[in-house]
Amino acid sequence: VPVPSRETYVQALERAKLAAFRPGQYVGQESFMEADEIVDLARSASVDRSTGLLDLCCGVAGPGLHIASQTGCSLTGVDRDPGAIDTARQRAREAGLSAEFLVSTVPPKLARRYDAVMIMETLLAFRDKRTLLTSVRGLLRADGTFFMTLEEGCPLTEQEAADMPYSDTVWLISLEEMLSLLQETGFHIESVSDHTERHQKVAESLFLQYRGLSEEIARQVGEKTCRNLVRSTQLWSDWLSKKRVRKFALVATRKESNDENR
Ligand SMILES: C[S@@+](CC[C@H](N)C(=O)[O-])C[C@H]1O[C@@H](n2cnc3c(N)ncnc32)[C@H](O)[C@@H]1O
């Protein structure tokens, strides 16, 4: 069975997601963040209509476009999946939002600097977070803001990695280590908030919907992809409920080198 295109995958999950999220809280995100959390995080990072926002690993840009529609900021999204970027462009057109999207691996090489950079629900895919953070800093203007969600915990054991589908994209890090890395790579930490309980509820609700609609989903994406989706969502729900993994939202600002004591 061929790997489904991103558009097919997103469409196949749409019904389950609409049922799983509370009314009004599903805005095309491929994650456990609710619409209100996404906008609140952006606002806490001072995103407004004057902000040039760079969304790294934007996927189909559910979160980025929602922030753009609510704040009026100008959005640039980057993802390495051309199918995701096609869908993001189409969604922007349908929503009447002017946003720019680029197909590139993250971190991208870009000439301009941004007022804010976001990475939503994808830090775990980067094993080498130090290199990523250094590149993000280089994409920000002086005093620019970086906001992100963090999958927090000690590295997966061999057994956990064997249980979790696509575990080669799951690189957990402790909060302490992440905060140190941010400071060492030239960021000042502005805020840290714990979203574990909210995300556990969303993960559990997604798991129940995916399992309940698994025949319909499997017809569109194939048995194996569907099985992996149900299993991974179940494990996230379980790990979040046991606090094996915690979810945090962080806001940090680019610190200038002569500004160590802020
Ligand atoms: C879980 S989705 C999250 C999408 C979006 N941020 C959201 O919250 O809805 C992760 C996305 O990151 C992209 N991605 C992962 N690693 C990447 C990399 N190194 N370079 C570019 N894109 C990457 C994937 O293609 C996918 O679209």
PDB file of N, CA, C and O in Angstrom, residues 171-217:
ATOM      1  N   TRP A 171      12.346  12.636  20.105  1.00  0.00           N
ATOM      2  CA  TRP A 171      13.539  12.937  20.911  1.00  0.00           C
ATOM      3  C   TRP A 171      13.119  13.849  22.050  1.00  0.00           C
ATOM      4  O   TRP A 171      13.012  15.053  21.892  1.00  0.00           O
ATOM      5  N   LEU A 172      12.853  13.234  23.189  1.00  0.00           N
ATOM      6  CA  LEU A 172      12.410  14.007  24.365  1.00  0.00           C
ATOM      7  C   LEU A 172      13.621  14.659  25.025  1.00  0.00           C
ATOM      8  O   LEU A 172      14.751  14.202  24.872  1.00  0.00           O
ATOM      9  N   ILE A 173      13.334  15.678  25.800  1.00  0.00           N
ATOM     10  CA  ILE A 173      14.406  16.402  26.517  1.00  0.00           C
ATOM     11  C   ILE A 173      13.794  16.902  27.822  1.00  0.00           C
ATOM     12  O   ILE A 173      12.590  17.199  27.864  1.00  0.00           O
ATOM     13  N   SER A 174      14.595  16.982  28.889  1.00  0.00           N
ATOM     14  CA  SER A 174      14.024  17.481  30.141  1.00  0.00           C
ATOM     15  C   SER A 174      13.856  19.003  30.051  1.00  0.00           C
ATOM     16  O   SER A 174      14.558  19.671  29.288  1.00  0.00           O
ATOM     17  N   LEU A 175      12.915  19.513  30.854  1.00  0.00           N
ATOM     18  CA  LEU A 175      12.669  20.967  30.840  1.00  0.00           C
ATOM     19  C   LEU A 175      13.937  21.714  31.236  1.00  0.00           C
ATOM     20  O   LEU A 175      14.305  22.719  30.622  1.00  0.00           O
ATOM     21  N   GLU A 176      14.600  21.190  32.257  1.00  0.00           N
ATOM     22  CA  GLU A 176      15.825  21.823  32.744  1.00  0.00           C
ATOM     23  C   GLU A 176      16.874  21.959  31.624  1.00  0.00           C
ATOM     24  O   GLU A 176      17.470  23.012  31.419  1.00  0.00           O
ATOM     25  N   GLU A 177      17.036  20.862  30.893  1.00  0.00           N
ATOM     26  CA  GLU A 177      18.030  20.860  29.820  1.00  0.00           C
ATOM     27  C   GLU A 177      17.625  21.819  28.698  1.00  0.00           C
ATOM     28  O   GLU A 177      18.454  22.533  28.135  1.00  0.00           O
ATOM     29  N   MET A 178      16.326  21.853  28.396  1.00  0.00           N
ATOM     30  CA  MET A 178      15.852  22.747  27.332  1.00  0.00           C
ATOM     31  C   MET A 178      16.050  24.211  27.724  1.00  0.00           C
ATOM     32  O   MET A 178      16.482  25.034  26.907  1.00  0.00           O
ATOM     33  N   LEU A 179      15.758  24.538  28.983  1.00  0.00           N
ATOM     34  CA  LEU A 179      15.926  25.926  29.424  1.00  0.00           C
ATOM     35  C   LEU A 179      17.406  26.311  29.379  1.00  0.00           C
ATOM     36  O   LEU A 179      17.755  27.417  28.948  1.00  0.00           O
ATOM     37  N   SER A 180      18.284  25.384  29.785  1.00  0.00           N
ATOM     38  CA  SER A 180      19.725  25.668  29.711  1.00  0.00           C
ATOM     39  C   SER A 180      20.163  25.867  28.267  1.00  0.00           C
ATOM     40  O   SER A 180      20.910  26.792  27.959  1.00  0.00           O
ATOM     41  N   LEU A 181      19.660  24.995  27.381  1.00  0.00           N
ATOM     42  CA  LEU A 181      20.038  25.117  25.967  1.00  0.00           C
ATOM     43  C   LEU A 181      19.608  26.465  25.383  1.00  0.00           C
ATOM     44  O   LEU A 181      20.343  27.105  24.643  1.00  0.00           O
ATOM     45  N   LEU A 182      18.386  26.881  25.758  1.00  0.00           N
ATOM     46  CA  LEU A 182      17.893  28.174  25.262  1.00  0.00           C
ATOM     47  C   LEU A 182      18.818  29.297  25.732  1.00  0.00           C
ATOM     48  O   LEU A 182      19.198  30.178  24.962  1.00  0.00           O
ATOM     49  N   GLN A 183      19.183  29.248  27.022  1.00  0.00           N
ATOM     50  CA  GLN A 183      20.055  30.302  27.551  1.00  0.00           C
ATOM     51  C   GLN A 183      21.426  30.269  26.877  1.00  0.00           C
ATOM     52  O   GLN A 183      21.960  31.291  26.479  1.00  0.00           O
ATOM     53  N   GLU A 184      21.957  29.064  26.717  1.00  0.00           N
ATOM     54  CA  GLU A 184      23.294  28.933  26.121  1.00  0.00           C
ATOM     55  C   GLU A 184      23.325  29.371  24.654  1.00  0.00           C
ATOM     56  O   GLU A 184      24.368  29.762  24.152  1.00  0.00           O
ATOM     57  N   THR A 185      22.191  29.243  23.962  1.00  0.00           N
ATOM     58  CA  THR A 185      22.176  29.624  22.544  1.00  0.00           C
ATOM     59  C   THR A 185      21.699  31.066  22.342  1.00  0.00           C
ATOM     60  O   THR A 185      21.448  31.480  21.207  1.00  0.00           O
ATOM     61  N   GLY A 186      21.569  31.822  23.446  1.00  0.00           N
ATOM     62  CA  GLY A 186      21.319  33.256  23.293  1.00  0.00           C
ATOM     63  C   GLY A 186      19.873  33.679  23.394  1.00  0.00           C
ATOM     64  O   GLY A 186      19.452  34.635  22.732  1.00  0.00           O
ATOM     65  N   PHE A 187      19.116  32.979  24.242  1.00  0.00           N
ATOM     66  CA  PHE A 187      17.729  33.383  24.466  1.00  0.00           C
ATOM     67  C   PHE A 187      17.511  33.742  25.936  1.00  0.00           C
ATOM     68  O   PHE A 187      18.168  33.191  26.827  1.00  0.00           O
ATOM     69  N   HIS A 188      16.568  34.645  26.153  1.00  0.00           N
ATOM     70  CA  HIS A 188      16.109  34.973  27.498  1.00  0.00           C
ATOM     71  C   HIS A 188      14.721  34.335  27.655  1.00  0.00           C
ATOM     72  O   HIS A 188      13.843  34.552  26.814  1.00  0.00           O
ATOM     73  N   ILE A 189      14.527  33.538  28.726  1.00  0.00           N
ATOM     74  CA  ILE A 189      13.235  32.846  28.879  1.00  0.00           C
ATOM     75  C   ILE A 189      12.204  33.819  29.449  1.00  0.00           C
ATOM     76  O   ILE A 189      12.418  34.408  30.496  1.00  0.00           O
ATOM     77  N   GLU A 190      11.089  33.950  28.740  1.00  0.00           N
ATOM     78  CA  GLU A 190      10.036  34.872  29.179  1.00  0.00           C
ATOM     79  C   GLU A 190       8.938  34.139  29.946  1.00  0.00           C
ATOM     80  O   GLU A 190       8.421  34.651  30.926  1.00  0.00           O
ATOM     81  N   SER A 191       8.559  32.953  29.488  1.00  0.00           N
ATOM     82  CA  SER A 191       7.503  32.224  30.201  1.00  0.00           C
ATOM     83  C   SER A 191       7.529  30.735  29.884  1.00  0.00           C
ATOM     84  O   SER A 191       7.994  30.321  28.818  1.00  0.00           O
ATOM     85  N   VAL A 192       7.042  29.974  30.867  1.00  0.00           N
ATOM     86  CA  VAL A 192       6.947  28.513  30.739  1.00  0.00           C
ATOM     87  C   VAL A 192       5.573  28.134  31.287  1.00  0.00           C
ATOM     88  O   VAL A 192       5.249  28.492  32.415  1.00  0.00           O
ATOM     89  N   SER A 193       4.755  27.448  30.497  1.00  0.00           N
ATOM     90  CA  SER A 193       3.465  27.021  31.054  1.00  0.00           C
ATOM     91  C   SER A 193       3.222  25.545  30.756  1.00  0.00           C
ATOM     92  O   SER A 193       3.617  25.037  29.709  1.00  0.00           O
ATOM     93  N   ASP A 194       2.579  24.888  31.704  1.00  0.00           N
ATOM     94  CA  ASP A 194       2.371  23.448  31.630  1.00  0.00           C
ATOM     95  C   ASP A 194       1.004  23.149  30.978  1.00  0.00           C
ATOM     96  O   ASP A 194      -0.030  23.583  31.487  1.00  0.00           O
ATOM     97  N   HIS A 195       1.033  22.434  29.865  1.00  0.00           N
ATOM     98  CA  HIS A 195      -0.198  22.109  29.124  1.00  0.00           C
ATOM     99  C   HIS A 195      -0.502  20.611  29.161  1.00  0.00           C
ATOM    100  O   HIS A 195      -1.307  20.125  28.374  1.00  0.00           O
ATOM    101  N   THR A 196       0.175  19.885  30.071  1.00  0.00           N
ATOM    102  CA  THR A 196       0.084  18.419  30.059  1.00  0.00           C
ATOM    103  C   THR A 196      -1.362  17.929  30.189  1.00  0.00           C
ATOM    104  O   THR A 196      -1.807  17.071  29.403  1.00  0.00           O
ATOM    105  N   GLU A 197      -2.090  18.487  31.164  1.00  0.00           N
ATOM    106  CA  GLU A 197      -3.432  17.934  31.404  1.00  0.00           C
ATOM    107  C   GLU A 197      -4.376  18.214  30.240  1.00  0.00           C
ATOM    108  O   GLU A 197      -5.146  17.344  29.825  1.00  0.00           O
ATOM    109  N   ARG A 198      -4.292  19.425  29.691  1.00  0.00           N
ATOM    110  CA  ARG A 198      -5.143  19.758  28.531  1.00  0.00           C
ATOM    111  C   ARG A 198      -4.829  18.847  27.356  1.00  0.00           C
ATOM    112  O   ARG A 198      -5.716  18.345  26.680  1.00  0.00           O
ATOM    113  N   HIS A 199      -3.532  18.649  27.124  1.00  0.00           N
ATOM    114  CA  HIS A 199      -3.152  17.842  25.956  1.00  0.00           C
ATOM    115  C   HIS A 199      -3.488  16.364  26.151  1.00  0.00           C
ATOM    116  O   HIS A 199      -3.798  15.665  25.192  1.00  0.00           O
ATOM    117  N   GLN A 200      -3.452  15.922  27.409  1.00  0.00           N
ATOM    118  CA  GLN A 200      -3.840  14.523  27.667  1.00  0.00           C
ATOM    119  C   GLN A 200      -5.313  14.324  27.294  1.00  0.00           C
ATOM    120  O   GLN A 200      -5.671  13.318  26.673  1.00  0.00           O
ATOM    121  N   LYS A 201      -6.156  15.290  27.658  1.00  0.00           N
ATOM    122  CA  LYS A 201      -7.595  15.165  27.335  1.00  0.00           C
ATOM    123  C   LYS A 201      -7.794  15.115  25.817  1.00  0.00           C
ATOM    124  O   LYS A 201      -8.576  14.311  25.308  1.00  0.00           O
ATOM    125  N   VAL A 202      -7.077  15.989  25.115  1.00  0.00           N
ATOM    126  CA  VAL A 202      -7.205  16.008  23.646  1.00  0.00           C
ATOM    127  C   VAL A 202      -6.695  14.692  23.060  1.00  0.00           C
ATOM    128  O   VAL A 202      -7.341  14.096  22.185  1.00  0.00           O
ATOM    129  N   ALA A 203      -5.540  14.220  23.553  1.00  0.00           N
ATOM    130  CA  ALA A 203      -4.963  12.976  23.021  1.00  0.00           C
ATOM    131  C   ALA A 203      -5.921  11.803  23.247  1.00  0.00           C
ATOM    132  O   ALA A 203      -6.141  10.981  22.347  1.00  0.00           O
ATOM    133  N   GLU A 204      -6.518  11.761  24.420  1.00  0.00           N
ATOM    134  CA  GLU A 204      -7.434  10.655  24.730  1.00  0.00           C
ATOM    135  C   GLU A 204      -8.669  10.703  23.824  1.00  0.00           C
ATOM    136  O   GLU A 204      -9.108   9.685  23.276  1.00  0.00           O
ATOM    137  N   SER A 205      -9.175  11.907  23.650  1.00  0.00           N
ATOM    138  CA  SER A 205     -10.357  12.074  22.828  1.00  0.00           C
ATOM    139  C   SER A 205     -10.041  11.753  21.346  1.00  0.00           C
ATOM    140  O   SER A 205     -10.846  11.099  20.652  1.00  0.00           O
ATOM    141  N   LEU A 206      -8.861  12.143  20.878  1.00  0.00           N
ATOM    142  CA  LEU A 206      -8.448  11.794  19.507  1.00  0.00           C
ATOM    143  C   LEU A 206      -8.297  10.280  19.370  1.00  0.00           C
ATOM    144  O   LEU A 206      -8.737   9.685  18.384  1.00  0.00           O
ATOM    145  N   PHE A 207      -7.685   9.672  20.372  1.00  0.00           N
ATOM    146  CA  PHE A 207      -7.501   8.214  20.329  1.00  0.00           C
ATOM    147  C   PHE A 207      -8.852   7.509  20.182  1.00  0.00           C
ATOM    148  O   PHE A 207      -9.035   6.625  19.338  1.00  0.00           O
ATOM    149  N   LEU A 208      -9.842   7.923  20.993  1.00  0.00           N
ATOM    150  CA  LEU A 208     -11.149   7.259  20.952  1.00  0.00           C
ATOM    151  C   LEU A 208     -11.821   7.444  19.582  1.00  0.00           C
ATOM    152  O   LEU A 208     -12.412   6.509  19.033  1.00  0.00           O
ATOM    153  N   GLN A 209     -11.677   8.649  19.024  1.00  0.00           N
ATOM    154  CA  GLN A 209     -12.276   8.902  17.695  1.00  0.00           C
ATOM    155  C   GLN A 209     -11.553   8.119  16.604  1.00  0.00           C
ATOM    156  O   GLN A 209     -12.188   7.532  15.725  1.00  0.00           O
ATOM    157  N   TYR A 210     -10.213   8.124  16.642  1.00  0.00           N
ATOM    158  CA  TYR A 210      -9.458   7.389  15.615  1.00  0.00           C
ATOM    159  C   TYR A 210      -9.790   5.902  15.683  1.00  0.00           C
ATOM    160  O   TYR A 210      -9.973   5.247  14.662  1.00  0.00           O
ATOM    161  N   ARG A 211      -9.878   5.380  16.913  1.00  0.00           N
ATOM    162  CA  ARG A 211     -10.183   3.952  17.060  1.00  0.00           C
ATOM    163  C   ARG A 211     -11.597   3.659  16.557  1.00  0.00           C
ATOM    164  O   ARG A 211     -11.830   2.712  15.816  1.00  0.00           O
ATOM    165  N   GLY A 212     -12.533   4.540  16.943  1.00  0.00           N
ATOM    166  CA  GLY A 212     -13.931   4.332  16.538  1.00  0.00           C
ATOM    167  C   GLY A 212     -14.130   4.430  15.029  1.00  0.00           C
ATOM    168  O   GLY A 212     -14.975   3.750  14.452  1.00  0.00           O
ATOM    169  N   LEU A 213     -13.356   5.299  14.383  1.00  0.00           N
ATOM    170  CA  LEU A 213     -13.518   5.507  12.934  1.00  0.00           C
ATOM    171  C   LEU A 213     -12.419   4.798  12.145  1.00  0.00           C
ATOM    172  O   LEU A 213     -12.158   5.150  10.994  1.00  0.00           O
ATOM    173  N   SER A 214     -11.769   3.807  12.776  1.00  0.00           N
ATOM    174  CA  SER A 214     -10.552   3.252  12.148  1.00  0.00           C
ATOM    175  C   SER A 214     -10.834   2.555  10.810  1.00  0.00           C
ATOM    176  O   SER A 214     -10.004   2.615   9.911  1.00  0.00           O
ATOM    177  N   GLU A 215     -12.015   1.967  10.662  1.00  0.00           N
ATOM    178  CA  GLU A 215     -12.287   1.304   9.364  1.00  0.00           C
ATOM    179  C   GLU A 215     -12.324   2.343   8.246  1.00  0.00           C
ATOM    180  O   GLU A 215     -11.716   2.164   7.191  1.00  0.00           O
ATOM    181  N   GLU A 216     -13.044   3.429   8.522  1.00  0.00           N
ATOM    182  CA  GLU A 216     -13.172   4.502   7.523  1.00  0.00           C
ATOM    183  C   GLU A 216     -11.803   5.135   7.221  1.00  0.00           C
ATOM    184  O   GLU A 216     -11.455   5.396   6.077  1.00  0.00           O
ATOM    185  N   ILE A 217     -11.010   5.362   8.285  1.00  0.00           N
ATOM    186  CA  ILE A 217      -9.685   5.979   8.103  1.00  0.00           C
ATOM    187  C   ILE A 217      -8.776   5.024   7.328  1.00  0.00           C
ATOM    188  O   ILE A 217      -8.080   5.433   6.385  1.00  0.00           O
TER     189      ILE A 217
END
